Each structure stands twice: as structure tokens, then as C-alpha cells.
Coordinates of C-alpha atoms in Angstrom, one line a residue:
M1 CA 0.0 0.2 0.0
I2 CA 2.8 2.4 0.9
R3 CA 4.7 1.8 -2.3
T4 CA 1.6 2.2 -4.3
L5 CA 0.9 5.7 -2.9
I6 CA 4.5 6.8 -3.1
A7 CA 4.6 5.8 -6.8
A8 CA 1.2 7.6 -7.4
A9 CA 2.5 10.8 -5.6
V10 CA 5.7 10.8 -7.5
T11 CA 3.9 10.3 -10.8
M12 CA 1.5 13.3 -10.1
V13 CA 4.1 15.7 -8.8
G14 CA 6.6 14.8 -11.6
V15 CA 4.2 15.0 -14.6
G16 CA 2.5 18.0 -13.0
A17 CA 5.9 20.0 -12.8
L18 CA 6.7 19.0 -16.3
I19 CA 3.4 20.5 -17.8
G20 CA 3.5 23.5 -15.7
W21 CA 0.8 22.9 -13.0
H22 CA 2.4 25.3 -10.6
D23 CA -0.4 27.9 -9.9
N24 CA -2.6 27.6 -6.7
L25 CA -5.7 26.5 -8.7
H26 CA -3.9 23.4 -10.0
L27 CA -2.4 22.7 -6.6
L28 CA -6.0 23.0 -5.2
A29 CA -7.3 20.7 -7.8
G30 CA -4.5 18.4 -7.3
G31 CA -5.2 18.2 -3.6
L32 CA -8.6 17.2 -4.2
A33 CA -7.6 14.7 -6.7
V34 CA -5.2 13.1 -4.2
A35 CA -8.2 12.8 -1.7
V36 CA -10.3 11.1 -4.3
A37 CA -7.4 8.9 -5.5
V38 CA -6.5 8.0 -1.8
G39 CA -10.1 6.9 -1.4
I40 CA -10.1 4.9 -4.4
A41 CA -6.8 3.1 -3.3
V42 CA -8.4 2.4 0.1
V43 CA -11.4 0.8 -1.6
I44 CA -9.3 -1.2 -3.9
R45 CA -7.2 -2.3 -1.0
A46 CA -10.2 -3.5 1.0
L47 CA -11.3 -5.4 -2.1
R48 CA -8.0 -7.0 -2.6
A49 CA -7.7 -8.0 1.0
R50 CA -11.0 -9.6 0.9
Q51 CA -10.1 -11.6 -2.2
A52 CA -6.7 -12.3 -1.0
S53 CA -8.2 -14.0 2.1
A54 CA -10.2 -16.2 0.0
L55 CA -7.4 -17.0 -2.3
E56 CA -5.0 -17.9 0.6
E57 CA -7.5 -20.6 1.9
D58 CA -7.6 -22.1 -1.6
I59 CA -3.7 -21.9 -2.0
E60 CA -3.3 -23.5 1.5
D61 CA -5.6 -26.5 0.3
T62 CA -3.4 -26.9 -2.9
G63 CA -0.2 -26.3 -1.3
V64 CA 1.1 -23.6 -3.8
A65 CA 3.4 -20.7 -2.5
T66 CA 2.5 -17.1 -3.0
T67 CA 4.6 -13.9 -3.3
S68 CA 3.5 -10.2 -3.1
G69 CA 5.7 -8.4 -5.6
P70 CA 6.9 -4.9 -5.0
L71 CA 6.8 -4.3 -8.8
R72 CA 3.1 -5.0 -8.9
E73 CA 2.6 -2.3 -6.1
V74 CA 4.7 0.3 -8.2
V75 CA 2.8 -0.4 -11.3
L76 CA -0.6 -0.1 -9.5
G77 CA 0.8 3.2 -8.1
L78 CA 1.8 4.7 -11.6
A79 CA -1.8 3.7 -12.7
L80 CA -3.4 5.4 -9.7
G81 CA -1.0 8.5 -10.3
G82 CA -2.5 8.7 -14.0
V83 CA -6.0 8.5 -12.7
G84 CA -5.0 11.3 -10.3
L85 CA -3.7 13.7 -13.0
G86 CA -6.9 12.9 -14.9
L87 CA -9.1 13.8 -11.9
T88 CA -6.9 16.9 -11.3
A89 CA -7.7 18.2 -15.1
L90 CA -11.3 17.3 -14.7
I91 CA -11.5 19.3 -11.3
Y92 CA -9.6 22.2 -12.7
R93 CA -11.8 22.6 -15.8
L94 CA -15.2 21.6 -14.6
A95 CA -15.4 21.7 -10.8
L96 CA -13.5 25.0 -9.8
P97 CA -15.0 27.5 -12.3
P98 CA -18.2 28.1 -10.4
F99 CA -16.1 29.1 -7.3
Y100 CA -13.7 31.5 -9.1
P101 CA -15.1 34.4 -7.4
L102 CA -14.3 32.9 -4.0
L103 CA -11.0 31.6 -5.1
V104 CA -9.3 34.2 -7.3
G105 CA -11.6 37.3 -6.8
D106 CA -13.8 38.9 -9.3
C107 CA -14.8 42.0 -11.2
P108 CA -16.1 43.7 -7.9
Q109 CA -12.6 43.6 -6.5
L110 CA -11.0 44.9 -9.8
L111 CA -13.4 47.5 -11.0
P112 CA -12.5 50.3 -8.4
R113 CA -8.9 50.3 -9.5
L114 CA -9.9 50.5 -13.0
A115 CA -12.2 53.3 -12.2
I116 CA -9.3 55.4 -10.6
Y117 CA -7.2 54.7 -13.7
E118 CA -10.0 56.1 -15.8
E119 CA -10.3 59.2 -13.7
T120 CA -6.6 59.8 -14.0
Q121 CA -6.4 58.7 -17.7
A122 CA -3.6 56.2 -16.7
W123 CA -4.3 54.0 -19.5
P124 CA -1.1 52.0 -19.7
R125 CA -1.7 50.9 -16.1
A126 CA -5.1 50.0 -16.7
V127 CA -4.3 48.0 -19.7
A128 CA -1.5 46.1 -18.0
L129 CA -3.7 45.4 -15.1
I130 CA -6.3 43.9 -17.3
D131 CA -3.7 41.8 -19.0
A132 CA -2.5 40.5 -15.8
R133 CA -6.0 39.6 -14.7
L134 CA -7.0 38.0 -18.0
A135 CA -4.0 35.7 -17.8
Q136 CA -5.5 34.1 -14.7
P137 CA -8.6 32.1 -14.2
L138 CA -12.0 34.1 -14.4
D139 CA -15.6 33.6 -14.7
A140 CA -17.1 34.3 -18.1
G141 CA -19.1 37.5 -17.2
C142 CA -16.0 39.2 -15.7
Q143 CA -13.9 38.1 -18.7
G144 CA -16.2 39.7 -21.2
E145 CA -16.3 42.9 -19.1
L146 CA -12.5 43.2 -18.9
A147 CA -12.3 42.3 -22.6
E148 CA -14.6 45.2 -23.6
R149 CA -12.9 47.6 -21.4
R150 CA -9.4 46.7 -22.7
C151 CA -10.6 47.7 -26.2
R152 CA -11.9 50.9 -25.1
Y153 CA -8.8 51.7 -23.0
L154 CA -6.7 51.2 -26.2
I155 CA -8.8 53.6 -28.1
E156 CA -8.6 56.2 -25.3
W157 CA -4.9 55.8 -24.9
S158 CA -4.4 56.5 -28.7
K159 CA -5.7 60.0 -28.1
T160 CA -2.9 60.8 -25.6
V161 CA 0.1 59.5 -27.8
P162 CA 1.9 60.9 -31.0
P163 CA 0.2 59.7 -34.3
D164 CA 2.5 56.9 -35.0
Q165 CA 1.9 55.3 -31.7
A166 CA -1.7 56.1 -31.8
A167 CA -2.0 54.2 -35.1
Q168 CA -0.4 51.1 -33.5
K169 CA -2.7 51.3 -30.4
L170 CA -5.8 51.5 -32.7
Q171 CA -4.6 48.7 -34.8
E172 CA -4.1 46.7 -31.7
A173 CA -7.7 47.7 -30.6
E174 CA -8.8 46.5 -34.2
R175 CA -7.3 43.1 -33.7
W176 CA -8.5 42.8 -30.0
A177 CA -12.2 43.7 -31.1
E178 CA -12.2 41.2 -34.0
A179 CA -10.8 38.4 -31.6
H180 CA -13.5 39.1 -28.9
Q181 CA -16.3 40.0 -31.3
L182 CA -16.5 43.7 -30.5
A183 CA -17.8 44.9 -33.8
S184 CA -18.7 48.5 -32.7
Y185 CA -15.2 49.2 -31.2
R186 CA -13.6 47.7 -34.2
T187 CA -15.5 50.1 -36.6
I188 CA -14.5 53.1 -34.3
A189 CA -10.8 52.0 -34.2
E190 CA -10.8 51.7 -38.2
L191 CA -12.3 55.0 -38.6
M192 CA -10.1 56.6 -36.0
R193 CA -7.0 55.2 -37.6
A194 CA -8.1 56.3 -41.1
Q195 CA -8.1 59.8 -39.8
L196 CA -4.5 59.6 -38.9
T197 CA -3.3 58.7 -42.3
P198 CA -1.0 61.5 -43.3
T199 CA -1.6 63.7 -46.3
P200 CA 0.7 63.0 -49.1
A201 CA 3.3 65.7 -50.1
P202 CA 2.3 67.7 -53.1
Q203 CA 3.7 66.6 -56.4
V204 CA 5.8 68.8 -58.5
L205 CA 3.8 67.9 -61.8
T206 CA 0.3 69.0 -61.6
P207 CA -2.0 66.2 -62.4
T208 CA -4.9 66.4 -64.8
P209 CA -7.8 67.6 -62.8
Q210 CA -10.4 64.8 -62.4
P211 CA -14.0 65.6 -62.0
S212 CA -15.2 65.4 -58.5
P213 CA -17.7 62.5 -57.8
T214 CA -21.3 63.8 -57.8
A215 CA -23.5 63.0 -55.0
R216 CA -26.5 60.8 -56.1
P217 CA -29.9 62.4 -55.3
L218 CA -31.9 60.3 -52.8
P219 CA -35.0 58.4 -54.2
P220 CA -38.2 60.3 -54.2
G221 CA -39.8 60.3 -50.9
A222 CA -36.7 59.3 -49.1
S223 CA -35.8 60.9 -45.7
V224 CA -32.8 61.4 -43.5
W225 CA -32.6 61.6 -39.6
V226 CA -29.8 62.4 -37.5
T227 CA -30.2 59.8 -34.7
G228 CA -27.1 60.8 -32.6
V229 CA -23.7 62.7 -32.4
D230 CA -20.9 61.3 -30.4
T231 CA -18.0 63.8 -29.6
S232 CA -16.3 61.7 -27.1
Y233 CA -13.5 61.0 -29.7
H234 CA -12.9 64.4 -30.7
P235 CA -10.4 65.5 -31.6
P236 CA -9.8 64.1 -34.3
T237 CA -13.1 62.3 -34.9
V238 CA -16.7 63.0 -34.6
F239 CA -19.4 60.3 -35.1
V240 CA -22.6 61.3 -36.6
Y241 CA -25.2 58.5 -36.6
L242 CA -27.8 58.7 -39.6
R243 CA -30.9 56.8 -40.6
V244 CA -31.8 57.0 -44.3
A245 CA -34.8 55.3 -45.5
D246 CA -36.8 55.3 -48.8
A247 CA -40.4 56.1 -49.4
N248 CA -41.4 52.6 -48.0
G249 CA -39.5 53.1 -44.9
Q250 CA -36.7 50.6 -46.0
P251 CA -33.1 51.6 -45.3
V252 CA -31.0 52.9 -48.1
D253 CA -27.8 50.8 -47.6
D254 CA -25.9 51.5 -50.8
L255 CA -24.5 54.9 -49.9
T256 CA -20.9 56.0 -50.0
A257 CA -19.0 58.8 -48.6
H258 CA -19.4 60.8 -51.8
D259 CA -23.1 60.8 -51.3
V260 CA -22.8 62.8 -48.1
S261 CA -21.6 66.3 -47.3
V262 CA -20.7 67.6 -44.0
T263 CA -20.1 71.3 -43.1
D264 CA -18.6 72.5 -39.9
D265 CA -19.7 76.3 -39.2
G266 CA -20.3 76.7 -43.0
R267 CA -17.0 75.3 -44.0
P268 CA -17.0 71.8 -45.9
V269 CA -15.4 68.9 -44.2
A270 CA -13.3 66.9 -46.7
A271 CA -12.2 63.9 -44.5
I272 CA -15.3 61.8 -44.4
S273 CA -15.7 58.1 -43.8
L274 CA -18.9 56.1 -44.0
A275 CA -19.8 52.9 -42.4
Q276 CA -23.1 50.9 -42.1
F277 CA -24.1 49.9 -38.6
S278 CA -26.7 47.1 -37.9
Q279 CA -30.2 48.2 -37.8
G280 CA -31.0 46.3 -34.8
P281 CA -30.1 47.7 -31.4
A282 CA -26.9 46.2 -29.8
P283 CA -27.5 43.9 -26.8
V284 CA -27.1 45.6 -23.4
C285 CA -24.8 44.1 -20.8
A286 CA -25.8 45.8 -17.5
T287 CA -24.7 45.4 -14.0
L288 CA -27.1 46.5 -11.1
V289 CA -25.1 47.4 -7.9
I290 CA -27.6 47.8 -5.0
D291 CA -26.9 49.3 -1.6
C292 CA -28.0 46.6 1.0
S293 CA -26.7 48.3 4.2
G294 CA -28.7 48.6 7.3
S295 CA -29.9 52.3 6.2
M296 CA -31.6 50.6 3.2
E297 CA -34.0 48.7 5.6
G298 CA -37.7 49.0 4.8
A299 CA -39.1 51.5 2.1
P300 CA -35.7 52.5 0.5
L301 CA -34.8 48.6 -0.3
E302 CA -38.4 48.0 -1.4
A303 CA -38.0 51.0 -3.9
A304 CA -34.7 49.7 -5.1
H305 CA -36.2 46.2 -5.6
A306 CA -39.1 47.7 -7.5
G307 CA -36.8 49.9 -9.7
A308 CA -34.6 46.9 -10.5
S309 CA -37.5 44.7 -11.4
T310 CA -38.8 47.4 -13.7
F311 CA -35.4 47.6 -15.3
L312 CA -35.3 43.9 -15.9
G313 CA -38.6 43.8 -17.4
L314 CA -37.2 46.3 -20.1
L315 CA -34.6 44.1 -21.2
S316 CA -34.7 42.2 -24.5
P317 CA -34.0 38.4 -24.5
R318 CA -30.4 39.2 -25.9
D319 CA -29.5 41.5 -23.2
Q320 CA -27.6 40.4 -20.1
V321 CA -27.5 41.5 -16.3
E322 CA -25.5 41.1 -13.4
I323 CA -26.9 41.6 -9.8
I324 CA -24.4 42.8 -7.1
A325 CA -25.2 43.7 -3.6
F326 CA -22.9 45.7 -1.3
S327 CA -22.9 46.7 2.3
D328 CA -19.7 46.2 4.2
Q329 CA -18.6 43.9 1.4
A330 CA -19.6 43.4 -2.3
R331 CA -21.6 40.1 -3.2
V332 CA -22.4 38.8 -6.5
L333 CA -26.0 37.6 -6.2
R334 CA -26.0 36.5 -9.9
A335 CA -23.2 36.5 -12.5
R336 CA -24.0 38.0 -15.9
T337 CA -26.8 36.1 -17.4
A338 CA -29.6 36.5 -20.0
D339 CA -31.9 34.6 -17.7
K340 CA -34.3 37.2 -16.5
R341 CA -36.1 34.8 -14.2
A342 CA -32.8 33.9 -12.3
A343 CA -32.0 37.6 -12.2
M344 CA -35.4 38.3 -10.5
Q345 CA -34.8 35.3 -8.1
A346 CA -31.4 37.1 -7.2
L347 CA -33.3 40.3 -6.3
D348 CA -35.4 38.3 -3.6
L349 CA -32.1 37.7 -1.8
L350 CA -31.7 41.4 -1.1
S351 CA -31.8 42.0 2.7
A352 CA -30.5 45.1 4.7
Q353 CA -27.7 44.5 7.0
G354 CA -24.2 45.7 7.9
Q355 CA -22.5 49.1 7.3
T356 CA -21.7 50.8 4.0
A357 CA -18.1 50.2 2.9
I358 CA -16.2 53.3 1.8
W359 CA -13.4 52.9 -0.7

């Protein structure tokens, strides 16, 4: 039995060290796997002992001698170590993720630091912090939140550096947005990078003038609405959102930049880029952070519950929501989910107690 356990332990430690299972979560998974493997070994030992007693009686009757080979125990230990490694991998991938918020922290512990970096525009530190956190195990909701923030921080970072570095940051943001399916951020980064393209130096030879493209008239009965103006990326870019529809209310989707003219204080704007966005609204990923300290007891907490319930009722099936309660500490009542019924059940867990933590 001792040889078997030693061989199993050596196998698990040796193979685990070779494949890089050095972090705390792998060690925890390995410890749980060892406990399970020892239990299996004890059961096998008991079964073998019961069988051995029966065999000894038969062997005594026949007069045949028996030997218990150490090699057999070592081979059994190697097999048990392999089982332990398999259990470690299964526990790490399947059993531990639901407990990541307790084992390795979650977004509520990280977002206050990121808020400080946003306030001070310390974009390099914010991106470095997110990169370090994404390299560790995370639940899916927090991972999506950090991926979106990293792309946005790269775009903001590009506004504070020279044009050549800004182009690199925007290109990195494009690749990141494409890898994490952040279509709107990718479009913003592409348009901003296009604005950074330097104007070619004038040529000595005057080229033959070409006729300027003529803007096509809209179909009869067509209409144009300005649905929004976003100046958060100015300078150098201002985003103007238009809705162009024909007489039947169908979108006109074959427009080019030459079909649109823009003036700024009466002066024409030459550098215009045009991109088509989806007609449907983008899904919302919201986090409801609700104060559940003792001061919220009674009517205040009931009002917060009612407001949160109303908000959940307005969400579409594609929207996602996360419920966080805080008093003297933050608690994730429901990780990001599109299941509105589960989110409503999380609201029922709200109770007023404790003090309000000040960060």
C-alpha cells in the first residue's frame, strides 16, 4: 500500500511539474484529486484484502506458495497517479470555475482600481492590470467585461500619444475587437486610424484635374434623420449617426462617402468616412449594484427592488444583466446572465444589513 501511494504521488508531482501546473488553482485541484485517489486506493485495498483471504484458503488447500511483488505495487501506483492527473484536470476545468469568484476574486474587486485609472487617464496601467488579470482564471461574465474595457482603453490611450503610436494602439484595438467579437469598437478604431493617415506631399507635376464625384440624389420620398452625435472621440473624430430610409421606410444601404456632405460652421469637411451599422439595437450588458446596508431597511430597499424589477422587465432576450449587492462587502448575487427569471430570483435575496463600505 505504501509503495503504491508513493509511486502515485511521484507520478502526479513529476508530470504536474513538467506540464506547468504550478499555480494555486492547479495545486488545489491536485489536492482534491489526491483525496479522491486515496479513497479509491483504500477501496481497492479493501477489495483486494477480501479476495486475498479467500485465495489464501484455496492456496493452502493446494499447497502453492504466493509472493506479493513490489513491482506490482509500483505499477498500480503509476496507474493510480495517472488517474489522479486525470481527476486533477477534470476538477480544474469543470468543478472549480463556479467557485472562481471565491478563489481568485472577481470584477467587483478589480473595477474600483480601473475606475481610478480611468479618472486619472492612466491607460497604460489600466491595460496592464487587465492583461495580468486575464492571464488568470476568470468567470465568463468578468472576462467579457474586461475584454470590452481593454479595447476601449486602447482607443482612449491612442488619443494621448503621437500619431505613429496612436496608429499602433488603434490597430491593436482592431485586432482585439475582432478576436472578441466587439464589432462597434472595431469600426470606431478603423475610422479613427483612417483619420491618422498622413496627407501625401504635393507633387511637382500638376496632375490632370479629375471631375469630383457627384453625390447621387436620394430616391423620391426618401428621408434622413440624425439619430445621434458622439463627440467623445474628438479630436480628431466626430461620429454622426444617420438613418436614411426610402419612401417605404426601408433603409438605403448603398450609400458611399461621396453621397454625403458635411459642413462645420459653414465650411465643408473633406475627410469623411462612412460605415453601415446594424439596424437592430446592440444587446445590453448591464450590472445592477444595489446598496443593502442597514440604512436601506424598509421602504428604501423596497423601492430599489421595484426599480430593479422594472429595469429587468425592459430588457430584451439578448440583453444580459448581473446583480451585485454591497454593504460592508460586495456580493455577486447573480453573475452575468440573459435569464431574466434567474435575475429576478437574485433580487429576492436582497436584505438590509451591515454598514456601507467606503473605498
